[in-house]
Amino acid sequence: MDDEIDNLVIAAWRRVRERLRDRPAEVLKRLRRGREMVAKRPPRAWCLVVRASDQRITPMTARCVPEEAAYPRECLPPHRRTVYERHTVTLDVELLRALCSPVWLEQYGEPIADVARKVGRSKDDLHTARAVGAFSSRYYPQGGGRGGTPTAILSAKRWLDPSAHLCTPADRVWGWTGKLVAWRVPDELAAQAIVRVPIYYDRNREFVDKSGLHPEHPLVDRVRKKRPVRKIAPPPPDFVQYKWKGDQYLGYDWRNPLAKKGYERHERNKAYWRAYHKKRNACRPSQGDGSLKFRGWMWLCPICGKRKKVLYCPLPPVNVLRGVGCLIEDEVIDAAVAAGKPMEPLPPRGFGCVRCHRVHAFSRVSAGGWNAVVCYLSGGLLYGNEVPRPSWLTRERKRQYVPHPNMPLPRRPAEVQALLLKGMKYEQIGRELGITPKSARTYAGKIYKQHGVHGRAELARKLGMPDEPLMSKRARVHARVAAGQSTAQIARETGIARDMVATYVYRFRRANRAGGAVVSPRKREACSVPV
């Protein structure tokens, strides 16, 4: 239910408000806490999200200047195929409500072409969503006696978010506040003109002469990312009974003796025409449109100026305790606000990228996820430990965790790992790399977790490196004394002061004198003890 979280928050506030009735300073502190969280990190569920490659953004629905630049080169006649660098798209209230509105599918599904048109994507863009199970697929044969591949019918259990990855809607924990984002767009929101640039892929890049380039040039030393394999099961064979003989699918009516001949003749004709068209296309002169291939659009972030696929516009926060339809008495909140400095409403913010607005993405596996959601929904008046966590809100991952121990480290962790293997302390690593000791310790923890070890010595042994530099001075001296080296030789090879080496040697021999396990080199030679 969409109101379950609201009821939990309201019930928790009714318990807490009696304790805060005589503490207006604490109430004001909590209100400012919620205000700061929304101002610094607006949640993703409370943002207007617009994709640059949304196919619903056309000159028919939005104001594009120049208009021809909004069409890809493949959609224009040859004499008008000019490569435009950029154009301006004006996002107004009407367009934003149309782009950000949730999409519902029919109970028994809809054709894939209709679903793609509703969410503003192409049929190929829905391939990954279908492969990971975001849609349920079934097939319907072509009507009118036409053959060919059956039409895919897609259905979804929940509503769809056209601007989200894989069309995944906001988490259930946000309730109605995450579903009704498009209806919360203020009427006084000013229209904003944003620059959109096309992305073209040069198909001749792989055939460039690389003989005179540096060995580390990006075209020569290019590392291709291994993409996951996303396969969709092929359409099942026709389910009619007369085309099956037992468990074997024949493809024709086995009861009719003439059906088999007609089916085989039809298959031979298809094979003939397939080979004919293949041979004809091979001899036909190329009518290519050039080496540039259109790959979609990207926004220019109005704040940082970088190219981004998606832009966000934070909306005003929602406090379910003082929302529409809530019967919560507000004299405690009003008294606290009146006693302290009045808080002005948050200024309206325009579109920007995820880094500029520092958008907060909720995760069920994060430690402070539930606390952050309660803070956002209650305006900071409640903490996560004051509201009972629902039973269905489990700590589960959307994607299965898979460790990658052999994956190359980024530049900074690789530098920290090299200095760790040299036996340097966190303070020394920080001074060497220009970072804080806390950051060096954090990088070290990530390195240990990636390799599945618990310290530097285990990391060195796993990587096949000597672990002696990682040992303490006393351990190194004790190991060399046990091997029969003298004090001068140990000090010369390890670089440790001779007085300190002598102290460690004396303590080591005194501790092992009773068992006679360690003898000095001179006594060993005098007693003719073999080394």
Coordinates of C-alpha atoms in Angstrom, one line a residue:
M1 CA 0.0 0.0 0.0
D2 CA 1.2 3.5 -0.8
D3 CA 0.0 4.8 2.6
E4 CA 1.8 2.3 4.7
I5 CA 4.9 4.3 5.2
D6 CA 2.9 7.5 5.9
N7 CA 0.9 5.7 8.6
L8 CA 4.1 4.5 10.2
V9 CA 5.6 8.0 10.2
I10 CA 2.4 9.5 11.6
A11 CA 2.1 7.0 14.3
A12 CA 5.7 7.5 15.3
W13 CA 5.3 11.3 15.4
R14 CA 2.3 10.9 17.7
R15 CA 4.5 9.0 20.2
V16 CA 7.4 11.4 19.9
R17 CA 5.6 14.7 19.9
E18 CA 4.6 14.3 23.6
R19 CA 8.2 14.0 24.5
L20 CA 9.1 17.1 22.4
R21 CA 6.2 19.3 23.5
D22 CA 8.3 21.2 26.1
R23 CA 11.5 21.2 24.0
P24 CA 11.0 23.7 21.1
A25 CA 14.8 23.9 20.6
E26 CA 15.0 20.2 19.8
V27 CA 12.1 20.5 17.4
L28 CA 13.7 23.4 15.6
K29 CA 17.0 21.5 15.4
R30 CA 15.2 18.6 13.8
L31 CA 13.5 20.9 11.3
R32 CA 16.7 22.4 10.3
R33 CA 18.3 19.0 9.9
G34 CA 15.6 17.9 7.4
R35 CA 15.9 21.2 5.6
E36 CA 19.7 20.8 5.2
M37 CA 19.4 17.3 4.0
V38 CA 16.9 18.2 1.2
A39 CA 19.0 21.3 0.3
K40 CA 22.3 19.5 0.1
R41 CA 21.2 16.1 -1.2
P42 CA 17.7 16.0 -2.8
P43 CA 16.4 12.4 -3.2
R44 CA 16.2 10.9 -6.7
A45 CA 12.5 10.1 -6.2
W46 CA 11.7 13.8 -5.7
C47 CA 13.4 15.0 -8.9
L48 CA 12.2 15.7 -12.4
V49 CA 14.4 13.5 -14.6
V50 CA 14.7 14.1 -18.4
R51 CA 16.6 11.9 -20.7
A52 CA 18.4 13.6 -23.7
S53 CA 17.6 10.7 -26.0
D54 CA 13.9 10.6 -25.1
Q55 CA 12.1 10.1 -28.5
R56 CA 9.1 12.1 -27.2
I57 CA 11.2 15.3 -27.4
T58 CA 10.6 16.4 -30.9
P59 CA 9.9 19.8 -32.6
M60 CA 6.2 18.8 -32.4
T61 CA 6.2 18.7 -28.6
A62 CA 9.0 21.1 -27.6
R63 CA 10.5 24.3 -28.9
C64 CA 13.8 23.4 -30.7
V65 CA 16.1 26.0 -32.2
P66 CA 17.1 25.3 -34.9
E67 CA 14.3 22.9 -35.7
E68 CA 16.1 20.8 -38.3
A69 CA 18.9 20.1 -35.8
A70 CA 16.4 18.1 -33.6
Y71 CA 16.2 15.4 -36.3
P72 CA 18.9 12.8 -36.8
R73 CA 20.7 12.8 -40.1
E74 CA 19.1 9.6 -41.1
C75 CA 15.6 11.1 -40.9
L76 CA 16.3 14.0 -43.3
P77 CA 16.6 13.9 -47.1
P78 CA 20.2 13.7 -48.6
H79 CA 20.3 17.4 -49.6
R80 CA 19.5 18.5 -46.0
R81 CA 21.8 16.1 -44.1
T82 CA 23.9 18.8 -42.4
V83 CA 25.8 17.8 -39.3
Y84 CA 24.6 20.1 -36.6
E85 CA 26.7 20.5 -33.5
R86 CA 23.9 21.5 -31.1
H87 CA 20.5 22.9 -30.7
T88 CA 18.4 24.3 -27.8
V89 CA 15.4 22.6 -26.3
T90 CA 13.0 24.5 -24.0
L91 CA 11.6 22.5 -21.2
D92 CA 8.4 24.0 -19.9
V93 CA 5.8 22.8 -17.4
E94 CA 3.6 21.0 -19.9
L95 CA 6.4 19.1 -21.5
L96 CA 7.9 18.1 -18.1
R97 CA 4.6 16.7 -17.0
A98 CA 4.3 14.7 -20.1
L99 CA 7.8 13.3 -19.9
C100 CA 7.9 12.5 -16.2
S101 CA 4.4 11.0 -15.8
P102 CA 4.3 7.3 -14.9
V103 CA 3.3 4.8 -17.5
W104 CA 0.9 1.9 -16.9
L105 CA 0.5 -1.1 -19.2
E106 CA -2.6 -3.0 -19.8
Q107 CA -3.3 -6.1 -17.6
Y108 CA -2.7 -8.5 -20.5
G109 CA 0.2 -6.6 -22.0
E110 CA 0.7 -4.4 -25.0
P111 CA 2.8 -4.8 -28.2
I112 CA 6.4 -3.9 -27.9
A113 CA 6.1 -1.0 -30.4
D114 CA 3.3 0.6 -28.3
V115 CA 5.4 0.2 -25.1
A116 CA 8.5 1.7 -26.7
R117 CA 6.4 4.7 -27.9
K118 CA 4.9 5.2 -24.5
V119 CA 8.3 5.3 -22.7
G120 CA 10.1 7.3 -25.4
R121 CA 12.5 4.6 -26.5
S122 CA 13.2 2.3 -29.4
K123 CA 12.4 -1.4 -29.4
D124 CA 16.1 -2.1 -29.3
D125 CA 16.5 0.0 -26.1
L126 CA 14.1 -2.4 -24.4
H127 CA 16.3 -5.4 -25.1
T128 CA 18.3 -5.1 -21.8
A129 CA 15.1 -4.5 -19.7
R130 CA 13.5 -7.6 -21.2
A131 CA 16.7 -9.7 -20.7
V132 CA 17.0 -8.9 -17.0
G133 CA 13.3 -9.6 -16.4
A134 CA 11.9 -6.0 -16.0
F135 CA 9.1 -7.0 -18.5
S136 CA 7.2 -10.3 -18.9
S137 CA 7.1 -11.3 -22.6
R138 CA 4.7 -13.5 -24.5
Y139 CA 4.3 -13.8 -28.3
Y140 CA 1.3 -13.4 -30.6
P141 CA 1.4 -14.7 -34.2
Q142 CA 1.1 -12.2 -37.1
G143 CA -2.5 -11.6 -38.1
G144 CA -4.0 -11.7 -41.5
G145 CA -2.3 -15.0 -42.5
R146 CA 1.1 -13.3 -42.6
G147 CA 4.2 -15.3 -41.6
G148 CA 7.3 -14.1 -39.9
T149 CA 8.4 -13.5 -36.3
P150 CA 5.5 -13.3 -33.8
T151 CA 4.9 -10.0 -32.2
A152 CA 6.2 -9.6 -28.6
I153 CA 3.6 -8.6 -26.0
L154 CA 5.1 -7.0 -22.9
S155 CA 3.5 -6.6 -19.5
A156 CA 4.8 -5.3 -16.2
K157 CA 3.6 -5.9 -12.6
R158 CA 4.2 -2.2 -11.6
W159 CA 4.1 1.2 -13.2
L160 CA 7.0 2.3 -15.3
D161 CA 9.3 5.3 -14.9
P162 CA 10.2 6.4 -18.5
S163 CA 13.3 8.3 -17.4
A164 CA 14.8 5.6 -15.1
H165 CA 17.3 2.9 -16.0
L166 CA 15.4 -0.2 -17.3
C167 CA 12.2 1.8 -16.6
T168 CA 12.4 0.8 -13.0
P169 CA 10.0 2.8 -10.8
A170 CA 10.9 4.4 -7.5
D171 CA 11.2 2.1 -4.5
R172 CA 8.1 1.2 -2.6
V173 CA 9.5 2.9 0.4
W174 CA 8.7 6.4 -1.1
G175 CA 5.0 5.7 -1.3
W176 CA 2.9 8.1 -3.2
T177 CA 5.6 10.8 -3.1
G178 CA 7.7 8.9 -5.6
K179 CA 4.8 8.1 -8.0
L180 CA 3.2 11.6 -8.2
V181 CA 6.3 13.6 -9.1
A182 CA 4.8 14.8 -12.4
W183 CA 1.7 16.1 -10.6
R184 CA 3.9 18.1 -8.1
V185 CA 5.5 20.3 -10.8
P186 CA 4.7 23.8 -9.7
D187 CA 2.7 25.9 -12.2
E188 CA 5.1 28.8 -11.7
L189 CA 8.2 26.8 -12.7
A190 CA 10.0 28.9 -15.3
A191 CA 10.8 27.3 -18.6
Q192 CA 14.5 26.6 -19.1
A193 CA 16.4 26.3 -22.4
I194 CA 19.0 23.6 -22.4
V195 CA 21.5 22.8 -25.1
R196 CA 21.4 19.3 -26.6
V197 CA 24.2 18.0 -28.7
P198 CA 24.2 14.9 -31.0
I199 CA 26.6 12.0 -30.6
Y200 CA 28.1 10.5 -33.7
Y201 CA 30.3 7.5 -33.9
D202 CA 33.0 7.3 -36.5
R203 CA 32.9 3.9 -38.1
N204 CA 36.3 4.5 -39.8
R205 CA 38.0 4.8 -36.5
E206 CA 39.0 1.1 -36.4
F207 CA 40.7 1.4 -39.8
V208 CA 42.9 4.4 -39.1
D209 CA 46.6 4.1 -39.9
K210 CA 48.2 3.4 -36.5
S211 CA 51.8 2.8 -37.6
G212 CA 53.2 6.2 -36.5
L213 CA 51.3 6.5 -33.2
H214 CA 52.8 6.2 -29.8
P215 CA 52.3 2.7 -28.2
E216 CA 50.2 4.2 -25.4
H217 CA 48.0 6.2 -27.8
P218 CA 44.2 5.6 -27.1
L219 CA 43.7 4.2 -30.6
V220 CA 46.6 1.7 -30.2
D221 CA 46.3 0.8 -26.5
R222 CA 42.6 0.7 -26.4
V223 CA 41.0 -1.5 -23.7
R224 CA 37.5 -2.7 -24.6
K225 CA 35.2 -3.3 -21.7
K226 CA 33.6 -6.7 -21.5
R227 CA 29.9 -6.2 -21.7
P228 CA 27.5 -8.7 -20.1
V229 CA 25.7 -11.0 -22.5
R230 CA 22.0 -10.1 -22.6
K231 CA 20.1 -12.8 -24.5
I232 CA 16.3 -13.1 -24.9
A233 CA 14.8 -16.5 -25.4
P234 CA 13.5 -17.1 -28.9
P235 CA 9.8 -17.2 -29.5
P236 CA 8.3 -20.6 -28.8
P237 CA 6.9 -22.6 -31.7
D238 CA 3.3 -22.4 -32.6
F239 CA 1.2 -23.9 -29.9
V240 CA -1.7 -25.3 -32.1
Q241 CA -2.2 -29.0 -31.6
Y242 CA -2.2 -30.1 -35.3
K243 CA 1.4 -28.9 -35.8
W244 CA 2.7 -31.2 -33.1
K245 CA 3.1 -34.9 -33.3
G246 CA 3.7 -36.1 -29.8
D247 CA 6.6 -34.0 -28.4
Q248 CA 8.0 -33.2 -31.9
Y249 CA 7.1 -29.9 -33.6
L250 CA 6.6 -30.3 -37.4
G251 CA 5.3 -26.9 -38.4
Y252 CA 2.5 -28.1 -40.6
D253 CA -0.7 -30.1 -40.3
W254 CA 0.5 -33.6 -40.2
R255 CA -3.1 -34.9 -40.7
N256 CA -3.2 -33.4 -44.2
P257 CA -1.0 -35.3 -46.7
L258 CA -0.7 -32.3 -48.9
A259 CA 0.4 -29.9 -46.1
K260 CA 3.8 -31.4 -45.8
K261 CA 4.6 -30.9 -49.5
G262 CA 3.3 -27.3 -49.3
Y263 CA 5.4 -26.6 -46.2
E264 CA 8.6 -28.0 -47.7
R265 CA 8.0 -26.0 -50.9
H266 CA 7.5 -22.8 -48.9
E267 CA 10.7 -23.4 -47.0
R268 CA 12.6 -23.9 -50.3
N269 CA 11.2 -20.7 -51.7
K270 CA 12.3 -18.8 -48.6
A271 CA 15.8 -20.2 -48.8
Y272 CA 16.0 -19.3 -52.5
W273 CA 14.9 -15.7 -52.1
R274 CA 17.2 -15.3 -49.1
A275 CA 20.2 -16.3 -51.1
Y276 CA 19.0 -14.2 -54.0
H277 CA 18.8 -11.0 -52.0
K278 CA 22.1 -11.7 -50.3
K279 CA 23.9 -12.0 -53.7
R280 CA 22.1 -8.9 -55.0
N281 CA 23.0 -6.8 -52.1
A282 CA 26.7 -7.9 -52.4
C283 CA 26.8 -6.7 -56.0
R284 CA 24.9 -3.4 -55.4
P285 CA 27.0 -0.3 -55.1
S286 CA 27.2 1.2 -51.6
Q287 CA 24.8 3.9 -50.7
G288 CA 26.3 4.7 -47.4
D289 CA 25.7 7.9 -45.6
G290 CA 29.3 8.4 -44.6
S291 CA 31.4 7.2 -41.7
L292 CA 29.4 9.0 -39.0
K293 CA 26.7 7.0 -37.2
F294 CA 24.1 8.8 -35.1
R295 CA 24.1 7.4 -31.5
G296 CA 21.7 9.6 -29.7
W297 CA 21.8 12.9 -27.8
M298 CA 23.4 14.3 -24.7
W299 CA 22.6 17.4 -22.6
L300 CA 25.1 20.1 -21.8
C301 CA 24.7 20.6 -18.0
P302 CA 23.8 24.2 -17.4
I303 CA 25.9 24.2 -14.2
C304 CA 29.1 22.5 -15.0
G305 CA 28.9 22.5 -18.8
K306 CA 29.7 18.7 -19.2
R307 CA 27.9 16.3 -21.4
K308 CA 25.3 14.2 -19.5
K309 CA 22.7 11.8 -20.6
V310 CA 20.2 12.7 -17.9
L311 CA 19.5 15.9 -16.1
Y312 CA 17.7 16.4 -12.7
C313 CA 15.5 19.2 -11.3
P314 CA 14.8 18.9 -7.5
L315 CA 11.2 19.6 -6.5
P316 CA 10.0 21.1 -3.2
P317 CA 10.2 18.6 -0.3
V318 CA 7.1 16.8 1.0
N319 CA 6.4 16.5 4.7
V320 CA 3.8 13.8 5.2
L321 CA 3.1 15.0 8.7
R322 CA 1.8 18.3 7.3
G323 CA 0.6 17.1 4.0
V324 CA -2.9 17.0 2.5
G325 CA -5.3 14.8 4.4
C326 CA -3.1 14.3 7.5
L327 CA -4.9 14.9 10.8
I328 CA -1.7 15.6 12.7
E329 CA -2.0 18.6 15.1
D330 CA 0.8 21.1 14.4
E331 CA 0.9 23.2 17.5
V332 CA 4.2 21.7 18.6
I333 CA 5.8 22.5 15.2
D334 CA 4.3 25.9 15.0
A335 CA 5.4 26.8 18.5
A336 CA 9.0 25.7 17.8
V337 CA 9.1 27.7 14.5
A338 CA 7.6 30.8 16.2
A339 CA 10.2 30.6 19.0
G340 CA 13.2 30.4 16.7
K341 CA 14.3 32.1 13.6
P342 CA 11.7 31.6 10.7
M343 CA 13.0 29.4 7.9
E344 CA 12.5 30.7 4.4
P345 CA 11.4 28.3 1.7
L346 CA 14.1 26.7 -0.4
P347 CA 14.9 28.7 -3.5
P348 CA 13.8 27.1 -6.8
R349 CA 16.6 25.2 -8.6
G350 CA 16.9 24.4 -12.3
F351 CA 18.2 21.4 -14.1
G352 CA 21.6 20.0 -13.5
C353 CA 23.5 16.7 -13.5
V354 CA 23.6 14.2 -10.7
R355 CA 27.0 15.6 -9.5
C356 CA 26.0 19.2 -9.5
H357 CA 22.8 18.6 -7.4
R358 CA 24.4 15.7 -5.4
V359 CA 21.2 13.6 -6.0
H360 CA 20.7 11.0 -3.2
A361 CA 19.9 7.5 -4.5
F362 CA 18.2 5.2 -2.0
S363 CA 19.7 1.8 -1.5
R364 CA 18.2 -1.0 0.6
V365 CA 21.7 -2.3 1.5
S366 CA 23.1 1.0 2.8
A367 CA 23.5 1.4 6.5
G368 CA 21.7 4.8 6.7
G369 CA 19.0 4.2 4.0
W370 CA 16.0 3.9 6.3
N371 CA 17.1 6.8 8.5
A372 CA 17.5 9.0 5.4
V373 CA 14.0 8.1 4.1
V374 CA 12.4 8.8 7.4
C375 CA 14.2 12.2 7.6
Y376 CA 13.0 13.2 4.1
L377 CA 9.4 12.1 4.6
S378 CA 9.1 13.7 8.1
G379 CA 11.0 16.9 7.3
G380 CA 13.7 15.9 9.7
L381 CA 11.3 15.6 12.7
L382 CA 11.9 11.9 13.2
Y383 CA 14.9 9.6 13.1
G384 CA 15.1 6.1 11.7
N385 CA 15.2 4.4 15.1
E386 CA 11.9 6.1 16.1
V387 CA 9.9 4.6 13.2
P388 CA 9.5 0.8 12.9
R389 CA 11.0 -0.7 9.8
P390 CA 8.5 -2.5 7.6
S391 CA 9.0 -6.3 7.3
W392 CA 9.1 -6.2 3.5
L393 CA 12.0 -3.7 3.5
T394 CA 14.7 -6.2 3.5
R395 CA 18.4 -5.7 2.8
E396 CA 18.6 -7.2 -0.7
R397 CA 20.7 -6.3 -3.6
K398 CA 19.3 -5.6 -7.1
R399 CA 22.3 -7.2 -8.7
Q400 CA 24.3 -10.1 -7.3
Y401 CA 27.6 -9.1 -5.8
V402 CA 30.6 -10.6 -7.7
P403 CA 34.2 -9.9 -6.6
H404 CA 36.7 -9.1 -9.2
P405 CA 40.2 -9.7 -7.6
N406 CA 42.1 -9.6 -10.9
M407 CA 40.5 -6.3 -12.1
P408 CA 43.1 -3.6 -12.5
L409 CA 43.0 -0.9 -9.8
P410 CA 42.5 2.8 -10.5
R411 CA 45.4 5.1 -10.3
R412 CA 45.1 6.1 -6.6
P413 CA 44.5 2.6 -5.1
A414 CA 47.3 1.2 -7.2
E415 CA 49.7 3.8 -5.8
V416 CA 48.5 3.1 -2.3
Q417 CA 49.0 -0.6 -2.8
A418 CA 52.5 -0.1 -4.0
L419 CA 53.4 1.9 -1.0
L420 CA 51.7 -0.6 1.3
L421 CA 53.9 -3.3 0.0
K422 CA 56.9 -1.2 0.8
G423 CA 56.0 -1.2 4.5
M424 CA 55.1 2.5 4.7
K425 CA 52.7 3.8 7.4
Y426 CA 49.5 5.6 6.6
E427 CA 51.0 8.9 7.5
Q428 CA 53.9 8.4 5.2
I429 CA 51.6 7.3 2.4
G430 CA 49.5 10.4 2.9
R431 CA 52.6 12.7 2.7
E432 CA 53.9 10.8 -0.3
L433 CA 50.6 11.0 -2.3
G434 CA 49.2 14.3 -0.9
I435 CA 46.2 12.7 0.8
T436 CA 45.1 12.4 4.4
P437 CA 46.0 9.3 6.5
K438 CA 42.3 8.5 6.8
S439 CA 42.0 8.3 3.0
A440 CA 45.0 6.1 2.8
R441 CA 43.5 3.8 5.4
T442 CA 40.2 3.7 3.4
Y443 CA 42.0 2.8 0.2
A444 CA 43.9 0.1 2.1
G445 CA 40.6 -1.4 3.4
K446 CA 39.2 -1.5 -0.1
I447 CA 42.3 -3.2 -1.4
Y448 CA 42.2 -5.8 1.3
K449 CA 38.6 -6.5 0.6
Q450 CA 39.1 -6.8 -3.1
H451 CA 41.9 -9.5 -2.6
G452 CA 40.2 -11.2 0.3
V453 CA 43.0 -10.7 2.8
H454 CA 43.3 -9.2 6.3
G455 CA 46.6 -7.4 6.2
R456 CA 49.7 -6.4 4.4
A457 CA 51.6 -9.7 5.0
E458 CA 48.7 -11.7 3.6
L459 CA 48.5 -9.4 0.6
A460 CA 52.2 -9.7 -0.1
R461 CA 52.0 -13.5 0.1
K462 CA 49.0 -13.7 -2.2
L463 CA 50.8 -11.5 -4.8
G464 CA 54.0 -13.6 -4.5
M465 CA 56.1 -10.8 -3.0
P466 CA 58.5 -11.0 0.0
D467 CA 56.7 -10.0 3.2
E468 CA 59.9 -9.1 5.1
P469 CA 59.6 -5.3 4.5
L470 CA 56.2 -5.5 6.0
M471 CA 57.5 -7.1 9.3
S472 CA 58.3 -5.0 12.3
K473 CA 62.0 -4.2 13.1
R474 CA 62.0 -6.7 16.0
A475 CA 60.5 -9.5 13.8
R476 CA 63.1 -8.9 11.1
V477 CA 66.0 -8.9 13.5
H478 CA 64.7 -12.1 15.2
A479 CA 64.3 -13.8 11.8
R480 CA 67.9 -13.0 10.9
V481 CA 69.3 -14.0 14.3
A482 CA 67.6 -17.3 13.9
A483 CA 69.3 -17.7 10.5
G484 CA 72.7 -17.2 12.1
Q485 CA 73.6 -13.6 11.1
S486 CA 75.7 -11.4 13.3
T487 CA 74.7 -8.0 14.7
A488 CA 76.8 -6.0 12.3
Q489 CA 75.5 -7.9 9.3
I490 CA 71.9 -7.4 10.4
A491 CA 72.4 -3.7 10.9
R492 CA 74.1 -3.3 7.6
E493 CA 71.5 -5.2 5.5
T494 CA 68.4 -3.9 7.2
G495 CA 69.4 -0.3 7.8
I496 CA 68.5 -0.5 11.5
A497 CA 70.7 1.2 14.1
R498 CA 73.3 -1.1 15.5
D499 CA 72.4 -0.4 19.2
M500 CA 68.8 -1.2 18.5
V501 CA 69.8 -4.4 16.7
A502 CA 72.0 -5.4 19.6
T503 CA 69.1 -4.8 22.0
Y504 CA 66.8 -7.0 20.0
V505 CA 69.5 -9.7 19.7
Y506 CA 70.1 -9.7 23.4
R507 CA 66.4 -10.0 24.3
F508 CA 65.9 -12.8 21.7
R509 CA 68.8 -14.9 22.9
R510 CA 67.9 -14.4 26.6
A511 CA 64.3 -15.6 25.8
N512 CA 65.7 -18.7 24.0
R513 CA 68.7 -19.4 26.2
A514 CA 66.9 -22.0 28.3
G515 CA 66.2 -24.2 25.3
G516 CA 69.5 -23.6 23.6
A517 CA 67.9 -23.0 20.3
V518 CA 70.0 -20.0 19.3
V519 CA 73.7 -19.7 19.7
S520 CA 75.9 -16.8 18.6
P521 CA 78.0 -17.2 15.5
R522 CA 81.4 -17.2 17.4
K523 CA 80.3 -19.9 19.8
R524 CA 78.9 -21.9 17.0
E525 CA 82.2 -21.9 15.2
A526 CA 84.1 -22.7 18.4
C527 CA 81.8 -25.7 19.1
S528 CA 82.0 -26.8 15.5
V529 CA 78.2 -26.7 15.2
P530 CA 77.2 -27.0 11.5
V531 CA 75.4 -24.0 10.2

